[in-house]
């Protein structure tokens, strides 16, 4: 006789938002701690050595983040891939030329690239975040995806402009501290601020709001 037990519904795939956020933020924190630690060890007279050490640690950390993402989540997000490639490229230039401006320019390029891609998608009637993050926002309507893509595109533009203003007006130490702590906090707050709008456009949360929904759509922190 055939088994008539009702089959269990398929398990909902894990979003990995908390891990995604940690993988974005972790390498930047490694950069900050390595740079500061090298400065304390070698003293203020060797800022180039401290910067090179911190940058090398940053490059190693982003490679590890990519490997962890592939092993734990089974995928590497486009944001993490782009961030990793740019960190390795600009980090290499920073170490070779002993010029910190290369590593400071990288966030501007990342933010500008994603803003351009999101605006281009909207002009074509395709909110790109829908194809990148659909599993994270169950039930979101097409209008919700358009508004979310628009909001993040504008946010990326603001972040690119802010990074240019900061790197031109702040010392490297101050820029790095603001990049690690200030930018990360602002990004998470902005992601959370979008939740009410998403709920009005069909977003369903089974167990209430958690870090997954926020973590999945924070911009790359590298």
Short mmCIF file of C-alpha atoms in Angstrom, two decimals, residues 42 69 108 122 153 161 177 206:
data_model
loop_
_atom_site.label_atom_id
_atom_site.label_comp_id
_atom_site.label_asym_id
_atom_site.label_seq_id
_atom_site.Cartn_x
_atom_site.Cartn_y
_atom_site.Cartn_z
CA UNK A 42 56.06 50.16 14.84
CA UNK A 69 30.62 32.43 1.89
CA UNK A 108 33.59 55.27 -4.20
CA UNK A 122 14.99 50.79 -13.23
CA UNK A 153 20.44 53.46 -5.75
CA UNK A 161 29.69 61.40 -2.59
CA UNK A 177 37.38 55.08 11.74
CA UNK A 206 7.27 34.55 9.48
#
